[in-house]
XYZ file of C-alpha atoms in Angstrom:
321
model
C -14.374 168.410 139.093
C -18.120 168.758 138.663
C -19.895 168.690 142.004
C -22.811 166.483 142.861
C -26.193 168.174 142.784
C -29.467 167.876 144.600
C -33.010 169.177 144.249
C -34.332 170.991 147.315
C -37.259 172.996 145.972
C -40.022 171.792 148.271
C -42.615 173.822 146.346
C -42.016 171.912 143.112
C -44.186 168.968 142.122
C -42.679 165.505 141.748
C -42.941 165.813 137.980
C -41.151 169.149 137.965
C -38.385 167.797 140.197
C -37.887 164.769 137.960
C -37.707 167.074 134.944
C -35.078 169.197 136.718
C -33.044 166.110 137.583
C -33.097 164.939 133.969
C -32.176 168.402 132.723
C -29.310 168.688 135.181
C -27.952 165.291 134.216
C -28.020 166.227 130.534
C -26.198 169.445 131.370
C -23.543 167.587 133.360
C -22.987 165.147 130.514
C -22.449 168.048 128.133
C -20.000 169.713 130.528
C -17.901 166.650 131.330
C -16.089 164.158 129.125
C -14.749 161.067 130.979
C -11.776 161.031 128.603
C -10.636 164.231 130.324
C -9.812 162.204 133.436
C -6.182 161.404 134.142
C -4.975 158.051 132.817
C -4.879 156.606 136.330
C -8.346 157.876 137.256
C -9.785 156.657 133.977
C -8.417 153.114 134.446
C -9.683 153.085 138.026
C -13.197 154.102 136.965
C -13.545 152.020 133.805
C -10.844 149.297 134.192
C -9.547 149.827 130.645
C -7.163 152.486 129.384
C -8.326 155.491 127.368
C -6.789 153.999 124.232
C -8.649 150.699 124.668
C -11.872 152.569 125.472
C -11.610 154.531 122.229
C -10.846 151.383 120.211
C -13.878 149.590 121.662
C -16.016 152.680 121.124
C -15.088 152.852 117.447
C -16.013 149.190 116.999
C -19.366 149.264 118.780
C -20.662 152.677 117.656
C -22.005 151.372 114.302
C -23.970 148.726 116.215
C -26.036 151.334 118.075
C -29.195 152.996 116.892
C -28.951 156.746 116.190
C -29.028 159.016 119.253
C -32.523 158.906 120.686
C -34.395 162.101 121.375
C -35.794 160.559 124.588
C -32.449 160.425 126.360
C -29.922 162.008 124.012
C -27.165 159.580 124.998
C -24.147 159.119 122.771
C -22.381 155.805 122.224
C -19.517 157.110 124.381
C -21.863 157.788 127.297
C -23.548 154.406 126.932
C -20.198 152.612 126.920
C -18.889 154.615 129.878
C -22.030 153.955 131.928
C -21.941 150.218 131.206
C -18.242 149.848 132.049
C -18.766 151.850 135.226
C -21.597 149.568 136.302
C -19.591 146.409 135.589
C -16.723 147.890 137.602
C -18.757 148.888 140.665
C -21.514 146.307 140.614
C -24.057 148.852 141.758
C -26.109 151.458 139.953
C -26.346 153.684 143.018
C -22.633 153.665 143.829
C -21.338 153.442 140.309
C -23.424 155.160 137.671
C -26.247 157.275 139.026
C -24.247 159.268 141.580
C -20.843 159.254 139.933
C -19.778 162.541 138.399
C -18.230 160.705 135.465
C -21.512 159.206 134.216
C -24.549 161.261 135.299
C -27.383 159.073 133.983
C -30.722 158.276 135.579
C -31.537 154.714 136.601
C -34.433 154.299 134.190
C -32.326 155.610 131.318
C -29.457 153.304 132.238
C -31.795 150.309 132.280
C -32.874 151.188 128.741
C -29.356 151.303 127.319
C -27.697 148.548 129.375
C -29.025 145.602 127.346
C -28.159 147.216 124.019
C -24.632 148.070 125.128
C -24.011 144.611 126.603
C -25.073 142.941 123.351
C -22.803 145.216 121.332
C -19.868 144.520 123.642
C -20.465 140.772 123.684
C -20.551 140.551 119.883
C -17.535 142.821 119.475
C -15.234 141.327 122.104
C -16.031 137.606 121.949
C -12.973 136.921 119.777
C -10.600 137.567 122.708
C -11.834 134.387 124.453
C -10.551 131.318 122.621
C -9.132 127.882 123.396
C -6.861 128.127 120.371
C -3.239 128.659 121.436
C -0.127 129.320 119.392
C 2.786 126.895 119.627
C 4.698 129.460 121.660
C 1.789 129.914 124.077
C 1.465 126.159 124.521
C 5.197 125.764 125.148
C 5.164 128.554 127.751
C 2.121 127.013 129.440
C 3.668 123.542 129.548
C 6.827 124.940 131.163
C 4.787 126.856 133.732
C 2.607 123.921 134.782
C 5.479 121.419 134.725
C 7.588 123.630 137.017
C 4.639 123.927 139.412
C 3.519 120.303 139.374
C 5.822 118.041 137.430
C 2.819 117.085 135.279
C 3.791 116.880 131.593
C 1.615 118.343 128.855
C -0.661 120.500 131.015
C -1.540 123.825 129.373
C -4.822 124.927 130.996
C -6.795 124.767 134.257
C -10.552 124.548 134.868
C -12.953 125.480 137.665
C -16.440 126.820 138.255
C -17.622 129.872 140.163
C -21.066 131.015 141.292
C -22.461 134.415 140.284
C -25.056 135.521 142.835
C -28.461 136.552 141.453
C -31.954 137.204 142.774
C -34.425 134.342 142.456
C -35.747 134.283 138.869
C -39.512 134.282 138.337
C -39.370 131.023 136.367
C -38.104 127.820 138.038
C -36.274 129.552 140.901
C -35.394 126.211 142.514
C -33.098 125.473 139.556
C -30.943 128.442 140.518
C -30.628 127.624 144.229
C -27.146 126.196 144.751
C -25.648 123.942 147.412
C -24.074 126.992 149.096
C -27.490 128.350 149.945
C -28.122 131.165 147.475
C -29.404 131.727 143.938
C -26.764 131.833 141.239
C -25.475 131.085 137.782
C -22.667 128.505 137.817
C -19.973 129.783 135.430
C -17.396 127.358 134.042
C -14.005 128.944 133.316
C -10.807 127.628 131.736
C -7.633 129.712 131.948
C -3.995 129.521 130.923
C -0.801 130.222 132.862
C -1.100 133.983 132.322
C -4.579 134.144 133.913
C -6.125 134.671 130.490
C -9.632 133.206 130.288
C -9.692 130.779 127.372
C -13.246 129.546 127.776
C -16.347 130.631 129.680
C -19.780 129.044 129.902
C -22.130 130.865 132.278
C -25.409 129.560 130.850
C -26.139 127.004 133.574
C -28.116 127.621 136.749
C -26.541 127.328 140.183
C -28.005 123.918 141.034
C -26.025 122.259 138.239
C -22.866 120.367 139.181
C -19.522 121.386 137.672
C -19.112 117.972 136.021
C -22.532 118.174 134.351
C -21.777 121.666 133.028
C -18.471 120.518 131.580
C -20.040 117.413 130.025
C -22.666 119.661 128.418
C -20.189 122.241 127.104
C -18.603 122.371 123.632
C -15.210 122.573 125.340
C -15.239 118.855 126.140
C -15.496 117.993 122.451
C -12.600 120.345 121.746
C -10.319 118.470 124.153
C -11.596 115.072 122.986
C -10.720 115.957 119.379
C -7.254 117.112 120.384
C -6.621 113.790 122.120
C -8.038 111.679 119.268
C -5.798 113.548 116.840
C -2.747 112.498 118.811
C -2.080 115.701 120.751
C -0.908 114.266 124.069
C 0.606 117.524 125.333
C -2.625 119.535 125.502
C -3.951 118.518 128.918
C -6.269 120.175 131.400
C -5.919 120.404 135.184
C -9.153 120.045 137.149
C -10.283 119.146 140.637
C -11.999 115.922 141.696
C -15.435 117.243 140.620
C -14.653 116.725 136.943
C -15.064 113.501 134.926
C -12.201 111.087 134.367
C -10.617 111.692 130.972
C -7.170 110.825 129.611
C -6.517 114.506 128.899
C -7.949 115.808 132.211
C -5.548 115.482 135.142
C -7.255 115.252 138.551
C -5.932 114.738 142.079
C -6.004 111.253 143.615
C -9.014 110.494 145.792
C -8.462 109.507 149.428
C -4.675 109.860 149.242
C -2.925 108.810 152.457
C -0.838 111.487 154.206
C 2.823 111.193 153.241
C 2.127 108.975 150.242
C 3.234 109.638 146.675
C -0.389 110.281 145.795
C -0.653 112.928 148.510
C 2.560 114.556 147.268
C 1.153 114.560 143.734
C -2.050 116.171 144.979
C -0.084 118.943 146.662
C 1.825 119.729 143.471
C -1.357 119.459 141.432
C -3.011 122.032 143.696
C -0.002 124.359 143.407
C -0.395 124.366 139.639
C -4.201 124.531 139.550
C -4.265 127.544 141.850
C -3.862 129.637 138.694
C -7.582 129.238 137.906
C -8.539 130.246 141.442
C -6.348 133.318 141.095
C -7.910 134.121 137.729
C -11.430 133.973 139.164
C -10.328 136.175 142.057
C -8.824 138.719 139.666
C -11.976 138.735 137.539
C -14.304 139.352 140.475
C -12.048 141.968 142.060
C -11.823 143.861 138.790
C -15.528 143.628 137.947
C -17.411 143.852 141.216
C -20.751 143.124 139.606
C -19.659 139.463 139.752
C -18.213 139.229 143.255
C -21.395 138.552 145.196
C -21.528 141.708 147.330
C -24.958 142.279 145.868
C -27.340 139.968 144.082
C -27.620 140.795 140.408
C -31.222 141.808 139.802
C -31.273 140.794 136.168
C -32.572 137.896 134.133
C -30.278 134.875 133.780
C -29.826 135.697 130.086
C -28.544 139.175 130.878
C -26.274 137.856 133.638
C -24.703 135.471 131.116
C -23.927 138.437 128.861
C -22.438 140.325 131.786
C -20.126 137.418 132.631
C -19.053 137.060 128.998
C -18.284 140.756 128.649
C -16.388 140.919 131.935
C -14.262 137.908 130.943
C -13.435 139.510 127.598
C -12.511 142.805 129.257
C -10.402 140.907 131.800
C -8.409 139.384 128.932
C -8.020 142.742 127.221
C -6.595 144.227 130.415
C -4.019 141.426 130.701
C -3.050 141.472 127.038
C -2.552 145.236 127.189
C -0.726 145.128 130.548
C -3.237 147.368 132.286
C -2.275 147.322 136.004
C -4.521 145.577 138.502
C -6.546 147.948 140.693
């Protein structure tokens, strides 16, 4: 294992010390390849397996500009640094001081946007509302066993992603919980696969408004108009009343049939809460330990990429960490 390093030459100028740090980091990157980690250590550090990492790398490499003389980073190093940041949620804990990705903060800031865009464009196909007949049948069985509700295949909920106050219209991002955020709408299936994500709305927006403003609502409306009565969505009381959206009863009396229905409804809808918990545990940049100090646009990309990677992990049976 390559040890951490430090600069202790008190006689050197700040410029000389910075130059030494950059030189040492370049040397460490040349000496260490993250793919040399054990399979377990690699998955722990980057959340995906080595095989998936290499597949993603091959797809995104053509999207990058040639290696820049200013930082000399390869596509592999840029991908590793970005995945490490998404995993840890902190530059200091995750990228800058980790022996697996020795990259300076300023350099990381330069490559982060480019890598996120490449990942978002490459991986967006793994998030889709389209389900095979077999997937729909499995989902209907799962939700019916949990709730007794026929035709349910998906569940919906929103979650707040904590951010610092943006420079423009900060009040729009201040949510009812008392912090600045993006309000991300997620829809998942019975396997905790994220089928839809919309993280473009600021934290002050209500879940119902976000759903009404999302293309997903038209998707479900079209399904229903076309006679598909067994493609229904489970949501909480915050969402609008729709024939294809099953909500709990309001003000149900204890011991009543409505209250019993609500209990079973909650037992089935817990799958979306579990999915959000899995997503934020896997990619700590989203879990609110620290405010994301990025523009709302970049935070949206981060959410999209994390959701896609979450799906890839499930589809490839990569163990939870």
